[in-house]
């Protein structure tokens, strides 16, 4: 009896070692299989130009006066809801000598650029598998913008896109470079060699990378797919917002005109038409008041069909909303503002992504090894 027990004790370390090794191997395989990139596993091995991003125009204008307002929800809520492309207009406030974001007139509302950068950092830190795009109208000098992004830690996430050798989202995420920054050269620094215009490689010229449709349409019937920017490659930006006229905008804003424009039956057919007319996969679909309508669903439909030829897309005809997959977003429940960024639950967490299959499989492995140990010990004891 003592000899049997001694044998059992001697074999336990080996069993523990094998069990631990199996758990580590299983966890590694499961992690690779279950990684989600921008909420979807199938995006991980696509390059940046093969992915569609839902975006917001003048993303910073929540809380502004009605004439300058293009969004109701603050930046953190937009990111929490699944927006992955944002647009900033960066100016120097002469009075405070700080960089601020405003649209048209600062008297209609403005927010601090540095605090906005900190909010984006908070989101990226809390959501390790999310890739974002910032497109800036850089009205302030480039050096000041870069300095603020460095000081806030946002520049550390910047990715230098190389069209000749593009990385997949998985590779971008693994390198920690989960932010693509573009600037529209609104401060005339493109041809300048002045110190204040020195531009890092990661701050890329928007119109060298993007084709873009026309924008600001008076009525829905005016929507078209004419290109306002034709030279950029390899991305395609669809600008989809209304301009109902100066008087209407001043008195009641743009929201009421935007609501019907953002619906699936208007937005999706336009995106589909622009894809076929331009012959390019749309990467950025940018709207006002994104919470009205279906921009997230349209981006999801694009990602479902990214590898179709132009002829196949044209042959699809009318596409129903029910045929599109449901957009996947991080499991974020808090809604901090851009002025007081708060930590968010990590979207990189397996539970946050609902990987119940992995947990069940791990449970099966644990149960199998416990059963094996129990059977082995019974066998040793029975020999006595």
PDB file of C-alpha atoms in Angstrom, residues 28-205:
ATOM      1  CA  UNK A  28      -1.591  30.115 -27.354  1.00  0.00           C
ATOM      2  CA  UNK A  29      -3.505  28.418 -30.143  1.00  0.00           C
ATOM      3  CA  UNK A  30      -6.848  29.748 -28.898  1.00  0.00           C
ATOM      4  CA  UNK A  31      -5.493  33.291 -28.623  1.00  0.00           C
ATOM      5  CA  UNK A  32      -4.235  33.213 -32.217  1.00  0.00           C
ATOM      6  CA  UNK A  33      -7.493  31.752 -33.464  1.00  0.00           C
ATOM      7  CA  UNK A  34      -9.710  34.112 -31.451  1.00  0.00           C
ATOM      8  CA  UNK A  35      -7.925  37.454 -31.981  1.00  0.00           C
ATOM      9  CA  UNK A  36     -10.301  40.088 -33.276  1.00  0.00           C
ATOM     10  CA  UNK A  37      -9.141  43.154 -35.174  1.00  0.00           C
ATOM     11  CA  UNK A  38     -11.586  46.062 -35.079  1.00  0.00           C
ATOM     12  CA  UNK A  39     -14.188  43.652 -33.772  1.00  0.00           C
ATOM     13  CA  UNK A  40     -13.814  40.937 -36.435  1.00  0.00           C
ATOM     14  CA  UNK A  41     -11.531  37.955 -36.768  1.00  0.00           C
ATOM     15  CA  UNK A  42     -11.638  38.056 -40.571  1.00  0.00           C
ATOM     16  CA  UNK A  43     -10.085  41.546 -40.686  1.00  0.00           C
ATOM     17  CA  UNK A  44      -6.869  40.516 -38.958  1.00  0.00           C
ATOM     18  CA  UNK A  45      -5.086  39.213 -42.048  1.00  0.00           C
ATOM     19  CA  UNK A  46      -6.209  41.961 -44.415  1.00  0.00           C
ATOM     20  CA  UNK A  47      -4.070  44.948 -45.256  1.00  0.00           C
ATOM     21  CA  UNK A  48      -5.289  48.415 -44.367  1.00  0.00           C
ATOM     22  CA  UNK A  49      -6.631  49.132 -47.848  1.00  0.00           C
ATOM     23  CA  UNK A  50      -8.768  45.972 -47.676  1.00  0.00           C
ATOM     24  CA  UNK A  51     -10.722  47.174 -44.635  1.00  0.00           C
ATOM     25  CA  UNK A  52     -13.673  49.572 -44.372  1.00  0.00           C
ATOM     26  CA  UNK A  53     -13.986  52.051 -41.497  1.00  0.00           C
ATOM     27  CA  UNK A  54     -17.122  53.871 -40.343  1.00  0.00           C
ATOM     28  CA  UNK A  55     -16.267  57.535 -39.812  1.00  0.00           C
ATOM     29  CA  UNK A  56     -17.545  60.843 -38.504  1.00  0.00           C
ATOM     30  CA  UNK A  57     -17.219  64.310 -40.005  1.00  0.00           C
ATOM     31  CA  UNK A  58     -16.150  67.055 -37.559  1.00  0.00           C
ATOM     32  CA  UNK A  59     -15.994  64.414 -34.863  1.00  0.00           C
ATOM     33  CA  UNK A  60     -15.284  66.925 -32.086  1.00  0.00           C
ATOM     34  CA  UNK A  61     -18.386  69.147 -32.398  1.00  0.00           C
ATOM     35  CA  UNK A  62     -20.744  67.543 -29.855  1.00  0.00           C
ATOM     36  CA  UNK A  63     -21.994  70.314 -27.590  1.00  0.00           C
ATOM     37  CA  UNK A  64     -21.206  73.094 -30.055  1.00  0.00           C
ATOM     38  CA  UNK A  65     -23.797  75.656 -31.050  1.00  0.00           C
ATOM     39  CA  UNK A  66     -26.209  74.355 -33.641  1.00  0.00           C
ATOM     40  CA  UNK A  67     -24.676  76.064 -36.679  1.00  0.00           C
ATOM     41  CA  UNK A  68     -21.294  74.379 -36.081  1.00  0.00           C
ATOM     42  CA  UNK A  69     -22.543  71.038 -34.820  1.00  0.00           C
ATOM     43  CA  UNK A  70     -22.091  67.848 -36.847  1.00  0.00           C
ATOM     44  CA  UNK A  71     -22.255  65.265 -34.052  1.00  0.00           C
ATOM     45  CA  UNK A  72     -24.367  64.746 -30.943  1.00  0.00           C
ATOM     46  CA  UNK A  73     -22.128  62.222 -29.213  1.00  0.00           C
ATOM     47  CA  UNK A  74     -18.700  63.037 -27.862  1.00  0.00           C
ATOM     48  CA  UNK A  75     -15.569  61.405 -29.218  1.00  0.00           C
ATOM     49  CA  UNK A  76     -15.365  58.644 -26.633  1.00  0.00           C
ATOM     50  CA  UNK A  77     -18.966  57.620 -27.263  1.00  0.00           C
ATOM     51  CA  UNK A  78     -18.279  57.527 -30.993  1.00  0.00           C
ATOM     52  CA  UNK A  79     -15.302  55.220 -30.484  1.00  0.00           C
ATOM     53  CA  UNK A  80     -17.279  53.079 -28.055  1.00  0.00           C
ATOM     54  CA  UNK A  81     -20.033  52.707 -30.650  1.00  0.00           C
ATOM     55  CA  UNK A  82     -17.641  51.479 -33.349  1.00  0.00           C
ATOM     56  CA  UNK A  83     -16.521  54.626 -35.190  1.00  0.00           C
ATOM     57  CA  UNK A  84     -12.934  54.053 -36.315  1.00  0.00           C
ATOM     58  CA  UNK A  85     -12.254  57.108 -38.499  1.00  0.00           C
ATOM     59  CA  UNK A  86     -12.400  60.610 -36.964  1.00  0.00           C
ATOM     60  CA  UNK A  87     -11.873  64.083 -38.380  1.00  0.00           C
ATOM     61  CA  UNK A  88     -10.224  66.969 -36.472  1.00  0.00           C
ATOM     62  CA  UNK A  89      -9.841  70.652 -37.436  1.00  0.00           C
ATOM     63  CA  UNK A  90      -6.766  71.842 -35.503  1.00  0.00           C
ATOM     64  CA  UNK A  91      -6.208  75.570 -34.904  1.00  0.00           C
ATOM     65  CA  UNK A  92      -3.964  77.706 -32.707  1.00  0.00           C
ATOM     66  CA  UNK A  93      -5.980  79.744 -30.219  1.00  0.00           C
ATOM     67  CA  UNK A  94      -4.225  83.107 -30.254  1.00  0.00           C
ATOM     68  CA  UNK A  95      -5.391  84.099 -26.776  1.00  0.00           C
ATOM     69  CA  UNK A  96      -4.249  80.974 -24.921  1.00  0.00           C
ATOM     70  CA  UNK A  97      -1.571  79.890 -27.428  1.00  0.00           C
ATOM     71  CA  UNK A  98      -3.002  76.389 -27.148  1.00  0.00           C
ATOM     72  CA  UNK A  99      -4.079  74.093 -29.945  1.00  0.00           C
ATOM     73  CA  UNK A 100      -7.846  73.719 -30.126  1.00  0.00           C
ATOM     74  CA  UNK A 101     -10.463  72.068 -32.321  1.00  0.00           C
ATOM     75  CA  UNK A 102     -13.277  74.111 -33.777  1.00  0.00           C
ATOM     76  CA  UNK A 103     -15.352  74.350 -36.929  1.00  0.00           C
ATOM     77  CA  UNK A 104     -15.735  77.610 -38.855  1.00  0.00           C
ATOM     78  CA  UNK A 105     -15.792  79.969 -35.825  1.00  0.00           C
ATOM     79  CA  UNK A 106     -14.302  79.343 -32.389  1.00  0.00           C
ATOM     80  CA  UNK A 107     -17.122  81.371 -30.841  1.00  0.00           C
ATOM     81  CA  UNK A 108     -19.516  78.557 -31.793  1.00  0.00           C
ATOM     82  CA  UNK A 109     -17.585  76.054 -29.695  1.00  0.00           C
ATOM     83  CA  UNK A 110     -14.103  74.635 -29.265  1.00  0.00           C
ATOM     84  CA  UNK A 111     -12.310  71.847 -27.415  1.00  0.00           C
ATOM     85  CA  UNK A 112      -8.703  71.429 -26.361  1.00  0.00           C
ATOM     86  CA  UNK A 113      -6.623  69.377 -28.810  1.00  0.00           C
ATOM     87  CA  UNK A 114      -4.318  67.990 -26.123  1.00  0.00           C
ATOM     88  CA  UNK A 115      -7.224  66.707 -24.044  1.00  0.00           C
ATOM     89  CA  UNK A 116      -8.711  65.139 -27.157  1.00  0.00           C
ATOM     90  CA  UNK A 117      -5.405  63.370 -27.837  1.00  0.00           C
ATOM     91  CA  UNK A 118      -5.423  62.044 -24.254  1.00  0.00           C
ATOM     92  CA  UNK A 119      -8.922  60.660 -24.791  1.00  0.00           C
ATOM     93  CA  UNK A 120      -7.764  58.786 -27.912  1.00  0.00           C
ATOM     94  CA  UNK A 121      -4.771  57.435 -25.960  1.00  0.00           C
ATOM     95  CA  UNK A 122      -7.123  56.209 -23.223  1.00  0.00           C
ATOM     96  CA  UNK A 123      -9.205  54.365 -25.795  1.00  0.00           C
ATOM     97  CA  UNK A 124      -6.201  52.784 -27.501  1.00  0.00           C
ATOM     98  CA  UNK A 125      -4.703  51.692 -24.184  1.00  0.00           C
ATOM     99  CA  UNK A 126      -7.963  50.086 -23.115  1.00  0.00           C
ATOM    100  CA  UNK A 127      -8.678  48.434 -26.474  1.00  0.00           C
ATOM    101  CA  UNK A 128      -5.575  46.664 -27.656  1.00  0.00           C
ATOM    102  CA  UNK A 129      -7.041  45.199 -30.858  1.00  0.00           C
ATOM    103  CA  UNK A 130      -8.550  48.383 -32.289  1.00  0.00           C
ATOM    104  CA  UNK A 131      -7.016  50.386 -35.154  1.00  0.00           C
ATOM    105  CA  UNK A 132      -8.055  54.035 -35.637  1.00  0.00           C
ATOM    106  CA  UNK A 133      -7.676  56.690 -38.318  1.00  0.00           C
ATOM    107  CA  UNK A 134      -7.354  60.447 -37.676  1.00  0.00           C
ATOM    108  CA  UNK A 135      -7.684  62.797 -40.631  1.00  0.00           C
ATOM    109  CA  UNK A 136      -6.766  66.383 -39.734  1.00  0.00           C
ATOM    110  CA  UNK A 137      -7.416  69.752 -41.254  1.00  0.00           C
ATOM    111  CA  UNK A 138      -4.168  71.106 -39.879  1.00  0.00           C
ATOM    112  CA  UNK A 139      -4.752  74.842 -39.606  1.00  0.00           C
ATOM    113  CA  UNK A 140      -2.057  75.171 -36.932  1.00  0.00           C
ATOM    114  CA  UNK A 141       1.612  74.689 -37.768  1.00  0.00           C
ATOM    115  CA  UNK A 142       2.784  71.121 -38.057  1.00  0.00           C
ATOM    116  CA  UNK A 143       5.480  71.306 -35.389  1.00  0.00           C
ATOM    117  CA  UNK A 144       2.960  72.366 -32.734  1.00  0.00           C
ATOM    118  CA  UNK A 145       0.585  69.539 -33.673  1.00  0.00           C
ATOM    119  CA  UNK A 146       3.391  66.963 -33.570  1.00  0.00           C
ATOM    120  CA  UNK A 147       4.643  68.309 -30.247  1.00  0.00           C
ATOM    121  CA  UNK A 148       1.201  67.950 -28.669  1.00  0.00           C
ATOM    122  CA  UNK A 149       0.821  64.423 -30.008  1.00  0.00           C
ATOM    123  CA  UNK A 150       4.243  63.538 -28.598  1.00  0.00           C
ATOM    124  CA  UNK A 151       3.529  65.130 -25.208  1.00  0.00           C
ATOM    125  CA  UNK A 152       0.234  63.283 -24.812  1.00  0.00           C
ATOM    126  CA  UNK A 153       1.693  59.951 -25.919  1.00  0.00           C
ATOM    127  CA  UNK A 154      -0.553  59.699 -28.972  1.00  0.00           C
ATOM    128  CA  UNK A 155       2.322  59.800 -31.462  1.00  0.00           C
ATOM    129  CA  UNK A 156       3.691  56.584 -29.947  1.00  0.00           C
ATOM    130  CA  UNK A 157       0.789  54.719 -31.547  1.00  0.00           C
ATOM    131  CA  UNK A 158       1.273  56.181 -35.032  1.00  0.00           C
ATOM    132  CA  UNK A 159       1.823  53.826 -37.972  1.00  0.00           C
ATOM    133  CA  UNK A 160       3.692  54.843 -41.103  1.00  0.00           C
ATOM    134  CA  UNK A 161       1.712  53.320 -43.949  1.00  0.00           C
ATOM    135  CA  UNK A 162       3.849  51.887 -46.759  1.00  0.00           C
ATOM    136  CA  UNK A 163       1.776  51.284 -49.888  1.00  0.00           C
ATOM    137  CA  UNK A 164       4.587  49.241 -51.447  1.00  0.00           C
ATOM    138  CA  UNK A 165       4.630  46.797 -48.536  1.00  0.00           C
ATOM    139  CA  UNK A 166       1.434  47.202 -46.505  1.00  0.00           C
ATOM    140  CA  UNK A 167       1.025  45.380 -43.226  1.00  0.00           C
ATOM    141  CA  UNK A 168      -2.036  43.466 -42.117  1.00  0.00           C
ATOM    142  CA  UNK A 169      -4.104  44.693 -39.202  1.00  0.00           C
ATOM    143  CA  UNK A 170      -2.689  41.819 -37.143  1.00  0.00           C
ATOM    144  CA  UNK A 171       0.845  43.027 -37.856  1.00  0.00           C
ATOM    145  CA  UNK A 172      -0.053  46.643 -37.143  1.00  0.00           C
ATOM    146  CA  UNK A 173      -1.598  45.625 -33.836  1.00  0.00           C
ATOM    147  CA  UNK A 174       1.357  43.423 -32.862  1.00  0.00           C
ATOM    148  CA  UNK A 175       3.701  46.375 -33.425  1.00  0.00           C
ATOM    149  CA  UNK A 176       1.580  48.654 -31.254  1.00  0.00           C
ATOM    150  CA  UNK A 177       1.111  51.078 -34.161  1.00  0.00           C
ATOM    151  CA  UNK A 178      -2.677  51.218 -34.111  1.00  0.00           C
ATOM    152  CA  UNK A 179      -3.202  54.773 -35.332  1.00  0.00           C
ATOM    153  CA  UNK A 180      -3.010  56.047 -38.903  1.00  0.00           C
ATOM    154  CA  UNK A 181      -2.632  59.838 -39.022  1.00  0.00           C
ATOM    155  CA  UNK A 182      -3.346  61.880 -42.133  1.00  0.00           C
ATOM    156  CA  UNK A 183      -3.178  65.644 -42.643  1.00  0.00           C
ATOM    157  CA  UNK A 184      -4.767  67.721 -45.377  1.00  0.00           C
ATOM    158  CA  UNK A 185      -1.996  70.348 -45.556  1.00  0.00           C
ATOM    159  CA  UNK A 186      -4.407  73.096 -44.597  1.00  0.00           C
ATOM    160  CA  UNK A 187      -1.515  75.216 -43.241  1.00  0.00           C
ATOM    161  CA  UNK A 188       0.452  75.272 -46.535  1.00  0.00           C
ATOM    162  CA  UNK A 189       3.368  73.305 -45.134  1.00  0.00           C
ATOM    163  CA  UNK A 190       3.503  70.782 -47.968  1.00  0.00           C
ATOM    164  CA  UNK A 191       6.226  72.533 -49.971  1.00  0.00           C
ATOM    165  CA  UNK A 192       7.879  74.391 -47.098  1.00  0.00           C
ATOM    166  CA  UNK A 193      11.181  73.470 -45.470  1.00  0.00           C
ATOM    167  CA  UNK A 194      10.659  75.803 -42.522  1.00  0.00           C
ATOM    168  CA  UNK A 195      11.295  74.251 -39.082  1.00  0.00           C
ATOM    169  CA  UNK A 196       7.657  74.651 -38.085  1.00  0.00           C
ATOM    170  CA  UNK A 197       6.689  72.561 -41.104  1.00  0.00           C
ATOM    171  CA  UNK A 198       8.928  69.571 -40.396  1.00  0.00           C
ATOM    172  CA  UNK A 199       6.685  66.541 -40.709  1.00  0.00           C
ATOM    173  CA  UNK A 200       7.378  63.035 -39.342  1.00  0.00           C
ATOM    174  CA  UNK A 201       6.921  60.086 -41.692  1.00  0.00           C
ATOM    175  CA  UNK A 202       3.851  58.877 -39.790  1.00  0.00           C
ATOM    176  CA  UNK A 203       1.959  62.120 -40.484  1.00  0.00           C
ATOM    177  CA  UNK A 204       0.948  61.414 -44.070  1.00  0.00           C
ATOM    178  CA  UNK A 205      -0.615  63.686 -46.664  1.00  0.00           C
TER     179      UNK A 205
END
